[in-house]
mmCIF file of C-alpha atoms in Angstrom:
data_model
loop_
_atom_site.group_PDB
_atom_site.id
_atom_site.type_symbol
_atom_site.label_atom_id
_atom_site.label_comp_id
_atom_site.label_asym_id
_atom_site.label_seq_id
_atom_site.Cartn_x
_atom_site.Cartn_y
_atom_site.Cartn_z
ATOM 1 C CA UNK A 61 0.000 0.000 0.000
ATOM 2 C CA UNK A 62 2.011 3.543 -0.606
ATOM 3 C CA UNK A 63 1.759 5.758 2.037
ATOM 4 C CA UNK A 64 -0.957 8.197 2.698
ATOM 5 C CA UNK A 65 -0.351 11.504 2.625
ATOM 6 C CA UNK A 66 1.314 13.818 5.363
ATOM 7 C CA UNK A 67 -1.924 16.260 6.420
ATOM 8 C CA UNK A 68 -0.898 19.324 8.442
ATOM 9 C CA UNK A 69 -1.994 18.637 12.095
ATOM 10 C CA UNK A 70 -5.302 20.005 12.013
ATOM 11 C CA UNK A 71 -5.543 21.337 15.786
ATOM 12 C CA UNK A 72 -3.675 24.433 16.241
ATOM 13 C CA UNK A 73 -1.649 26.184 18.905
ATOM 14 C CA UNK A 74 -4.102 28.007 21.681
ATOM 15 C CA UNK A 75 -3.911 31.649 20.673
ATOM 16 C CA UNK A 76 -5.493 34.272 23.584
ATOM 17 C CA UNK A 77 -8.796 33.820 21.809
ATOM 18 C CA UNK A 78 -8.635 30.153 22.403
ATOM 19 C CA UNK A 79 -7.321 30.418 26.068
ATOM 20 C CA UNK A 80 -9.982 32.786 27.077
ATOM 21 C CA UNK A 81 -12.722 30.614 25.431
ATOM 22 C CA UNK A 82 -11.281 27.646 27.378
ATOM 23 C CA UNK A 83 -11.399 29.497 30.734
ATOM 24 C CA UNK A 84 -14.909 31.094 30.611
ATOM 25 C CA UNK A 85 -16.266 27.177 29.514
ATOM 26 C CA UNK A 86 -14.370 26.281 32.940
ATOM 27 C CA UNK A 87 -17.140 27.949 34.781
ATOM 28 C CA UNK A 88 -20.304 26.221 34.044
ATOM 29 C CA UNK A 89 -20.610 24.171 37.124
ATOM 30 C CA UNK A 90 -20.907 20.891 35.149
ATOM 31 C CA UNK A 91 -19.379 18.722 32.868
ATOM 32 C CA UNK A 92 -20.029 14.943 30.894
ATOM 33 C CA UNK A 93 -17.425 12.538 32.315
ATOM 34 C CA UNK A 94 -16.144 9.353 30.334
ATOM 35 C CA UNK A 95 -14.829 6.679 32.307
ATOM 36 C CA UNK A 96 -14.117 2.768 31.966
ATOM 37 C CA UNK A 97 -16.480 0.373 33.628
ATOM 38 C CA UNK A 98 -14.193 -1.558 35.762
ATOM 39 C CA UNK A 99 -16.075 -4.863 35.620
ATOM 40 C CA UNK A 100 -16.290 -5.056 31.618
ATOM 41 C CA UNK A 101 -13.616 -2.019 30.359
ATOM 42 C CA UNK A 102 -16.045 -0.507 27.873
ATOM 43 C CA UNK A 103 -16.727 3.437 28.635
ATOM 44 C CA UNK A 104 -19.352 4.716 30.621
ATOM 45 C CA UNK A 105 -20.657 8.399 30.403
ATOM 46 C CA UNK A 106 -22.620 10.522 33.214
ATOM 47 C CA UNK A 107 -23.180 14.164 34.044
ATOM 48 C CA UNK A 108 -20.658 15.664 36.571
ATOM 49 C CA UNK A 109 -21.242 18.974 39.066
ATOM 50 C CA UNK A 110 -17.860 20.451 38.095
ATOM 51 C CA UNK A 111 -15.866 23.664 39.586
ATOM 52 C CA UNK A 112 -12.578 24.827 39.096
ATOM 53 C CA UNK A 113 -11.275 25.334 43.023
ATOM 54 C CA UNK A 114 -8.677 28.054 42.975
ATOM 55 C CA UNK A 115 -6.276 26.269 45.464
ATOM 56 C CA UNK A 116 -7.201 22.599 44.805
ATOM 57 C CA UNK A 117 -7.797 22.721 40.891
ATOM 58 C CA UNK A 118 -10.468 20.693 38.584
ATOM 59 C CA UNK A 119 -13.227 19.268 40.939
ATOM 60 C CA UNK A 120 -15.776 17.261 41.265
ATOM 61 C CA UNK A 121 -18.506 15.923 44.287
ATOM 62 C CA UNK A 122 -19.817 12.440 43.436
ATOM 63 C CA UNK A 123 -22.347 10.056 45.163
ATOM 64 C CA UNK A 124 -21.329 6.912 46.131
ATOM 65 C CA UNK A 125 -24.663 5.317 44.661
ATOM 66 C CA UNK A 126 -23.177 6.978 40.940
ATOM 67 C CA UNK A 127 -21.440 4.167 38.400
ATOM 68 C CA UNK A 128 -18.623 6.562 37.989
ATOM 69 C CA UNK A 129 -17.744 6.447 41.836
ATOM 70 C CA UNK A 130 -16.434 3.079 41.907
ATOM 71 C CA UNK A 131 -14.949 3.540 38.204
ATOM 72 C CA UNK A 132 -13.126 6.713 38.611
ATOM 73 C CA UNK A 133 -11.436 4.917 42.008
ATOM 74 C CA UNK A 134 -10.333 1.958 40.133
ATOM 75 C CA UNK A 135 -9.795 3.355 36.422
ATOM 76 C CA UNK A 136 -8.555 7.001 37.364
ATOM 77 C CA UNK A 137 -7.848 7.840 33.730
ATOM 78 C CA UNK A 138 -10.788 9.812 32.405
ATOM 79 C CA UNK A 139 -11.767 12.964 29.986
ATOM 80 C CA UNK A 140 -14.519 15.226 30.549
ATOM 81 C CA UNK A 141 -16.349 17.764 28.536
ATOM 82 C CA UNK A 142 -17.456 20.838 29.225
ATOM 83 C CA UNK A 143 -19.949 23.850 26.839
ATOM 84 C CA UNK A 144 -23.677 23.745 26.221
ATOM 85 C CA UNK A 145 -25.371 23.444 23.140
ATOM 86 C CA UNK A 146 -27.208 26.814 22.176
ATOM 87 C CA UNK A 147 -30.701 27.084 20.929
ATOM 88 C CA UNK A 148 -29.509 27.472 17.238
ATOM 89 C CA UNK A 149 -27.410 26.307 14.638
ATOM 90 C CA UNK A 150 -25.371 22.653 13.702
ATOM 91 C CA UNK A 151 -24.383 21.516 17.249
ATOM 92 C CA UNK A 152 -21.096 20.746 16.334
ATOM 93 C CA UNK A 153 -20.620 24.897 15.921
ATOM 94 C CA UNK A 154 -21.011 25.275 19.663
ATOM 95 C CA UNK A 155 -17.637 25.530 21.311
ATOM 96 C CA UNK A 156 -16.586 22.697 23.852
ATOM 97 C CA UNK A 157 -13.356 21.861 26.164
ATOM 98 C CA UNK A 158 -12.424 18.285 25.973
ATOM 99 C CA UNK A 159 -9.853 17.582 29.095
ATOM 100 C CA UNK A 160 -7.960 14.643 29.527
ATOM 101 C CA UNK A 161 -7.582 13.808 33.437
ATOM 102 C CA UNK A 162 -6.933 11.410 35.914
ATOM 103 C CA UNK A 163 -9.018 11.258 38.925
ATOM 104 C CA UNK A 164 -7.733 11.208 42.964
ATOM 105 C CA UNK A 165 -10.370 10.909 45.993
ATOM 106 C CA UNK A 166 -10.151 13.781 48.915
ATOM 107 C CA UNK A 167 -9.944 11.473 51.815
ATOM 108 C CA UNK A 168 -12.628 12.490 54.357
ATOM 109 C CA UNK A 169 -9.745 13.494 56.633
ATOM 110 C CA UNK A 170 -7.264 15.620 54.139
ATOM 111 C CA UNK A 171 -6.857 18.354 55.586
ATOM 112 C CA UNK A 172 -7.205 20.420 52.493
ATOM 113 C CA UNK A 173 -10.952 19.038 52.298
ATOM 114 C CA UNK A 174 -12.833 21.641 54.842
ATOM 115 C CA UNK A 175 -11.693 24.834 52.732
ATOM 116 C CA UNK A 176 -12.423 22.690 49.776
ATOM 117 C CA UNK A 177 -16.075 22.409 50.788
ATOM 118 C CA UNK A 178 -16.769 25.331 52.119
ATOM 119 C CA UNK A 179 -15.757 27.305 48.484
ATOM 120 C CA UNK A 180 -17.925 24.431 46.865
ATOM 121 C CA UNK A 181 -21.049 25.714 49.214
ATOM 122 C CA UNK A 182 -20.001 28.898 48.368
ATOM 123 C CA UNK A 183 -20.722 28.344 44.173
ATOM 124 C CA UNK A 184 -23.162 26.024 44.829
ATOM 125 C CA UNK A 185 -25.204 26.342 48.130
ATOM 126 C CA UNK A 186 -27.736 24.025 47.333
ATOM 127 C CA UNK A 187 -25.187 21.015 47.877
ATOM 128 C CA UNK A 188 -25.504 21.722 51.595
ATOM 129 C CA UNK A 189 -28.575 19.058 51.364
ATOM 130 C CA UNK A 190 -26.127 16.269 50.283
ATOM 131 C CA UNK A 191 -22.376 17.542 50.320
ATOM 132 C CA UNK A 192 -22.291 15.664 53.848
ATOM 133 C CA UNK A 193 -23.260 12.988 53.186
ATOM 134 C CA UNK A 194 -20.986 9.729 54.123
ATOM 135 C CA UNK A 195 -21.040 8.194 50.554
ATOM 136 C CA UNK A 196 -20.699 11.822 48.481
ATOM 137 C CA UNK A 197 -16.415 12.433 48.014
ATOM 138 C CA UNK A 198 -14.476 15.260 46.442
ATOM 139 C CA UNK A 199 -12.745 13.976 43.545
ATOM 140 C CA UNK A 200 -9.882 16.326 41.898
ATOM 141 C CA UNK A 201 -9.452 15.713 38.038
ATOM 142 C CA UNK A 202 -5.870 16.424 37.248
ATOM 143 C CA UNK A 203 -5.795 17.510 33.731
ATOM 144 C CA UNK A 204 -3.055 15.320 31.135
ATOM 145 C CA UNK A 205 -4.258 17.261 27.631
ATOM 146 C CA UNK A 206 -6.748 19.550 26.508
ATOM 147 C CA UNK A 207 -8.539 20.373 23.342
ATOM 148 C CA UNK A 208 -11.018 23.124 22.489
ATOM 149 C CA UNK A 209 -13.088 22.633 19.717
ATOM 150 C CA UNK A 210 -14.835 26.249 18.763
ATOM 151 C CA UNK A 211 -16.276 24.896 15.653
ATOM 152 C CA UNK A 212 -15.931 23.281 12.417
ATOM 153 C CA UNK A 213 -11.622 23.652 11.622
ATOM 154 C CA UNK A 214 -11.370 25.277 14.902
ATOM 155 C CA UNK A 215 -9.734 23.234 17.392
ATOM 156 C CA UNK A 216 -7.097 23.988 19.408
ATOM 157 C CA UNK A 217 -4.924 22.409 21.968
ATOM 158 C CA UNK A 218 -4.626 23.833 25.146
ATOM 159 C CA UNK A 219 -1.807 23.124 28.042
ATOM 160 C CA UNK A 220 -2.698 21.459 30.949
ATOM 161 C CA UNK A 221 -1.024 24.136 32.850
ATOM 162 C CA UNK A 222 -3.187 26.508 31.449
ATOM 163 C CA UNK A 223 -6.807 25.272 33.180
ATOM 164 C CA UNK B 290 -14.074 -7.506 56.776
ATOM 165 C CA UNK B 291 -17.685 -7.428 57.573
ATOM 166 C CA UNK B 292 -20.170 -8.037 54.592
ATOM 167 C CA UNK B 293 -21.566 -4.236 53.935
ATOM 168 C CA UNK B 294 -25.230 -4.377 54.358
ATOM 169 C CA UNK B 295 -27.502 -5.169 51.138
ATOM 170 C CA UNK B 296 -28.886 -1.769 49.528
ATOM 171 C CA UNK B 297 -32.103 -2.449 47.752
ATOM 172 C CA UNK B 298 -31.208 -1.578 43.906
ATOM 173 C CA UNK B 299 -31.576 2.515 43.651
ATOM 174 C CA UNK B 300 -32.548 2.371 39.245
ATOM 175 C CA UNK B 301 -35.870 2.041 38.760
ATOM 176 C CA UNK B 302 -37.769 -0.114 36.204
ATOM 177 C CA UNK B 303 -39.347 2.319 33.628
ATOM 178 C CA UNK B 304 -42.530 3.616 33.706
ATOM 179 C CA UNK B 305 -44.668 5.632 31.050
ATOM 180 C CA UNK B 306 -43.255 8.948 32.411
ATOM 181 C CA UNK B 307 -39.808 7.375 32.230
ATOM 182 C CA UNK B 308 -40.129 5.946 28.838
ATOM 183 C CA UNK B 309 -41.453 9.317 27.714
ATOM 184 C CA UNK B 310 -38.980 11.493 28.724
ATOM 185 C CA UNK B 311 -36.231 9.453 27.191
ATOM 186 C CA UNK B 312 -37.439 9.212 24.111
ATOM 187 C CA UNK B 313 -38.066 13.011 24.250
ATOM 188 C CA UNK B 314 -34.244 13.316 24.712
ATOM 189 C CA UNK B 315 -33.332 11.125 21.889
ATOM 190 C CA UNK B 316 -34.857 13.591 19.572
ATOM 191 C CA UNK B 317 -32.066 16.572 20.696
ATOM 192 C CA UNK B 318 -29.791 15.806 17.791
ATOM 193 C CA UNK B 319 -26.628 15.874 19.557
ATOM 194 C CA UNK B 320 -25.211 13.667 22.209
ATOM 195 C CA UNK B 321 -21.983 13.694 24.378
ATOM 196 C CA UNK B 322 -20.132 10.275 23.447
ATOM 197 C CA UNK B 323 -17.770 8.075 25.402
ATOM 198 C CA UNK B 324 -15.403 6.123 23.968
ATOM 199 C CA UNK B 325 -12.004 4.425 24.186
ATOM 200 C CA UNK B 326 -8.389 5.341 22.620
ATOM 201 C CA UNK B 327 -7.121 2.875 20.967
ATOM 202 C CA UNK B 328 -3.624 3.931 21.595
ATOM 203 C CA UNK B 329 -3.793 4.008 25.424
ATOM 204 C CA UNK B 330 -7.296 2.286 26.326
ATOM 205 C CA UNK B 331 -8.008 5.379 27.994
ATOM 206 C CA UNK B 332 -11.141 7.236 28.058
ATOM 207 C CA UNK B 333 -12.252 9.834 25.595
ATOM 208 C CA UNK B 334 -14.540 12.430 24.800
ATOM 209 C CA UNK B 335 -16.508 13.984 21.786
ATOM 210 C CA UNK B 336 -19.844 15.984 21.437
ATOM 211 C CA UNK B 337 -21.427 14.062 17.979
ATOM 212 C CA UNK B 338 -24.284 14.655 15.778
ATOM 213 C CA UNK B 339 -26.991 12.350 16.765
ATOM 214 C CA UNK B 340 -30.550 11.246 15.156
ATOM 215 C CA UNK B 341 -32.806 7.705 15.752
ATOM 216 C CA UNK B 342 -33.169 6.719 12.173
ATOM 217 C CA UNK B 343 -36.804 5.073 11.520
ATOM 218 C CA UNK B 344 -35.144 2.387 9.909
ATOM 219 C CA UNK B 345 -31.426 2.161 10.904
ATOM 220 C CA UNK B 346 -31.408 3.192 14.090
ATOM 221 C CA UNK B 347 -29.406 5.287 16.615
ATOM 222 C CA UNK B 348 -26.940 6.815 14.340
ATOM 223 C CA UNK B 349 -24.079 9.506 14.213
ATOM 224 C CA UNK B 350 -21.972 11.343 10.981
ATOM 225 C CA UNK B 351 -18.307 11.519 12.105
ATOM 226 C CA UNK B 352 -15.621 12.961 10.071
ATOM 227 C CA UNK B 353 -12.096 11.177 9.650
ATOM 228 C CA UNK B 354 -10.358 13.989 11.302
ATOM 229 C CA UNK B 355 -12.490 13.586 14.617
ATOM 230 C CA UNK B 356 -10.438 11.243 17.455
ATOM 231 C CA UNK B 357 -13.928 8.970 17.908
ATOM 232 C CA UNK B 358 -13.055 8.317 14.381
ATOM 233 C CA UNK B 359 -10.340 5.890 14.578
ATOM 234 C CA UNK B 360 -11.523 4.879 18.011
ATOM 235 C CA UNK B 361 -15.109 3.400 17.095
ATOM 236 C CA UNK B 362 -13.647 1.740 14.440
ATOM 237 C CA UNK B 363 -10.710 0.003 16.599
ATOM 238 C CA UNK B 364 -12.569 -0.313 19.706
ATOM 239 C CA UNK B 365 -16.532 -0.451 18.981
ATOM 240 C CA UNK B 366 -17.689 -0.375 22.615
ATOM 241 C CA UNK B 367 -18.899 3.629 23.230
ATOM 242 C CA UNK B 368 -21.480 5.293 25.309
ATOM 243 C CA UNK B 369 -23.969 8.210 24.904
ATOM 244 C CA UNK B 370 -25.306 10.973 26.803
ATOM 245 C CA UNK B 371 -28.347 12.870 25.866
ATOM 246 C CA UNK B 372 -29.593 15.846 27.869
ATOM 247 C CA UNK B 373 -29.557 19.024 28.393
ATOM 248 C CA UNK B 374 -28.868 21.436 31.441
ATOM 249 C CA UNK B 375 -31.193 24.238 31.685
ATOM 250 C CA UNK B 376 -30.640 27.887 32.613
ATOM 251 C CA UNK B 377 -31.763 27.048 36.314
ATOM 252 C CA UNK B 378 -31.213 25.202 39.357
ATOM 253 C CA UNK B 379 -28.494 22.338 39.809
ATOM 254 C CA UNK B 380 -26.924 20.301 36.917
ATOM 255 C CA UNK B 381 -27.968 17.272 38.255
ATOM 256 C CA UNK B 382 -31.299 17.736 38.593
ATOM 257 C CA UNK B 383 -32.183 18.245 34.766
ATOM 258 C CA UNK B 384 -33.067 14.897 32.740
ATOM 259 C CA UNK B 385 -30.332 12.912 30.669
ATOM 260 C CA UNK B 386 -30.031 9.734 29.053
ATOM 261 C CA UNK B 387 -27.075 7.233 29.471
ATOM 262 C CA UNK B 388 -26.857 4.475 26.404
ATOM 263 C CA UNK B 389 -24.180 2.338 26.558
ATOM 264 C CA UNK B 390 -23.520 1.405 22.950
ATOM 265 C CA UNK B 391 -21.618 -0.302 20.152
ATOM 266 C CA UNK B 392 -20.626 1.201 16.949
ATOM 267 C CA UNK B 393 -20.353 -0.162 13.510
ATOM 268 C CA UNK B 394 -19.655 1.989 10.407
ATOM 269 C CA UNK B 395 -22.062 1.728 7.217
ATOM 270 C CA UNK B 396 -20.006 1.359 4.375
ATOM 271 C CA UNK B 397 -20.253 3.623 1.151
ATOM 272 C CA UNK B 398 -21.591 0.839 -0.656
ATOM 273 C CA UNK B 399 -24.197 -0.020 2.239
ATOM 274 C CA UNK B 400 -27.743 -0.301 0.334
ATOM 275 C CA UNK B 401 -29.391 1.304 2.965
ATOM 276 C CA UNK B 402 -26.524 4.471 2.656
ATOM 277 C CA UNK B 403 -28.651 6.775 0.201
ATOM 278 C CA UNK B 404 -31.944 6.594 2.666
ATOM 279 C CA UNK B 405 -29.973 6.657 5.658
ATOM 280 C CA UNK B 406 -28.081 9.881 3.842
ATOM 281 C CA UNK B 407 -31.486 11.280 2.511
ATOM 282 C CA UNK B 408 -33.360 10.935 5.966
ATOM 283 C CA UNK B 409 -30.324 12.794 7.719
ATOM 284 C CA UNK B 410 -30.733 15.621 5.170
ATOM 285 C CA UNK B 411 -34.334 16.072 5.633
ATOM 286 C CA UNK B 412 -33.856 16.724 9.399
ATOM 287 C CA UNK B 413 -30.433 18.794 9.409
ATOM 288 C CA UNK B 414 -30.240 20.339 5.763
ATOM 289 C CA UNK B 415 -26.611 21.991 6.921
ATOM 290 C CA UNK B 416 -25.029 18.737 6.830
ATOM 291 C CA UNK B 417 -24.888 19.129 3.030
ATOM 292 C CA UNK B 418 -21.931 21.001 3.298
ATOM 293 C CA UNK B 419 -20.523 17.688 4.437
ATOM 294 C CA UNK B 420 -22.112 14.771 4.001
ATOM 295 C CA UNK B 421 -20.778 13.895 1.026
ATOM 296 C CA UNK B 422 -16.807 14.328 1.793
ATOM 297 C CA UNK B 423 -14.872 11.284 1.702
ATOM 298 C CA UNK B 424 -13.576 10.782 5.218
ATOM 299 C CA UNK B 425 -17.007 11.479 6.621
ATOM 300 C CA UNK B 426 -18.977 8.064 7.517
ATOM 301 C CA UNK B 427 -22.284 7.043 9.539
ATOM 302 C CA UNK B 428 -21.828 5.166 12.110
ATOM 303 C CA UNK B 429 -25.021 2.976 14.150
ATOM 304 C CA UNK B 430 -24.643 2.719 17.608
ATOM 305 C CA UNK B 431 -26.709 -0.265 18.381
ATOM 306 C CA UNK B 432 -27.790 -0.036 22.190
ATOM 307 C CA UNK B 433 -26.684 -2.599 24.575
ATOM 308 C CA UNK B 434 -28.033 -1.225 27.711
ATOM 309 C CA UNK B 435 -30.136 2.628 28.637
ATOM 310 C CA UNK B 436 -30.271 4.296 31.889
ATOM 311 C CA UNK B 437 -32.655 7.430 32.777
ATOM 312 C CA UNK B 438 -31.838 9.561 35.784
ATOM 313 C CA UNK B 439 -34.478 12.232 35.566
ATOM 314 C CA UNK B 440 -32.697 13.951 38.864
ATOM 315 C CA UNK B 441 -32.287 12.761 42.241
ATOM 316 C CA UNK B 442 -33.237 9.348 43.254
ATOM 317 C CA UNK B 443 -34.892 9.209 39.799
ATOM 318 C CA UNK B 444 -33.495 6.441 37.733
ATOM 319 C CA UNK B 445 -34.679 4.265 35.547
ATOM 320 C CA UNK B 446 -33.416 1.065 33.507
ATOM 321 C CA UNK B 447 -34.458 1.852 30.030
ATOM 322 C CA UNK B 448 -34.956 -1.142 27.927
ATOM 323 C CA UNK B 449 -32.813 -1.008 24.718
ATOM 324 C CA UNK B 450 -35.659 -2.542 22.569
ATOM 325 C CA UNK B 451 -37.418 0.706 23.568
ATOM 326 C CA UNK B 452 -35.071 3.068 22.266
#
């Protein structure tokens, strides 16, 4: 077979545009989460409450009765993704942050943990009716790679460092 | 170790409401969608066209430059989330759909292609722009298994014969 062509990469470099894009996405308090079902290895998908904590980065608060609990604590590799679909217009034009991360439980006794709540009741204070919960945990989603897609041939990869 | 206590099952079996409501959100034309690199067996992430097909089936339009691309192809096993969050209240309170999945492309060739092709038109005339470019390819994703959670403690097994 002769080879295929070389195509230019077609993701680009994250120019300020892209960066500020990426950041304000950052803030929508929730994200989709893929995972790997432990007992079979295929992917799983569920909906996420999602903030970025200032001191202890990418968050989330899961329930223990959630599939991803138990997946994200045996299979810590994950992605999420983050943007809403607007009212009009292809889908696929919408913009949305695809993040590459790998996902570490907040032991109920870290001692980083109390500030960490109390900024999460801050953003979101109707979680005080579960965040205490024995079986709900802070997970933090440490970020590997990024990609923003804005739209058709505008994608864009974004450093970790950078979320 | 002590055995942990039994926990009565928290999903639901579907009722009319339930069965309802998820096949309202299968009619949102887009879906998030979980699926597996092939070069690290890690999770990953996409936001895809999506329609139910009257004849077909669940089905997506991916392009050859998209990651899921490659990865459906190598590693079938995917999973879908439809739903979206509205402009009010918590994340996890607004309906979505989990369908856990597997993919198989329809060739070019496929005899059902052209009413698969002209069905997809009829309901997102945009696509034109597309449709027709040589890397792009539909793709069923036959359902294996569905789950509804319509918000707190409101989850339902969806059966996939009623998708």
């Amino acid at each position: 077979m002769p080879d295929q062509p070389v195509r230019p990469d077609p993701v680009q470099p994250a120019d300020a545009e892209a960066l500020a894009l990426a950041q304000s996405l950052m803030t929508l308090g929730h994200a989709a989460l893929a995972w790997t079902d432990p007992d079979t290895g295929t992917p799983g998908i569920s909906r996420i409450s999602f903030a970025r904590d200032p001191e202890a980065g990418l968050l989330t608060l899961v329930s223990g009765l959630a599939p991803h609990f138990r997946a994200l604590r045996d299979r810590p590799d994950c992605a999420l993704m983050l943007g809403e679909v607007g009212a009009k217009g292809d889908p696929l034009t919408h913009p949305r942050l695809m993040i590459r991360a790998r996902a570490a439980f907040v032991a109920p006794g870290d001692p980083a943990r109390p500030a960490i709540r109390a900024r999460w009741l801050d953003r979101s204070p109707k979680a005080t009716v579960y965040i205490d919960l024995p079986d709900f945990a802070f997970v933090r989603l440490t970020p590997v790679s990024a990609l923003l897609n804005g739209g058709f041939a505008r994608a864009h990869h974004i450093d970790p460092a950078d979320l």
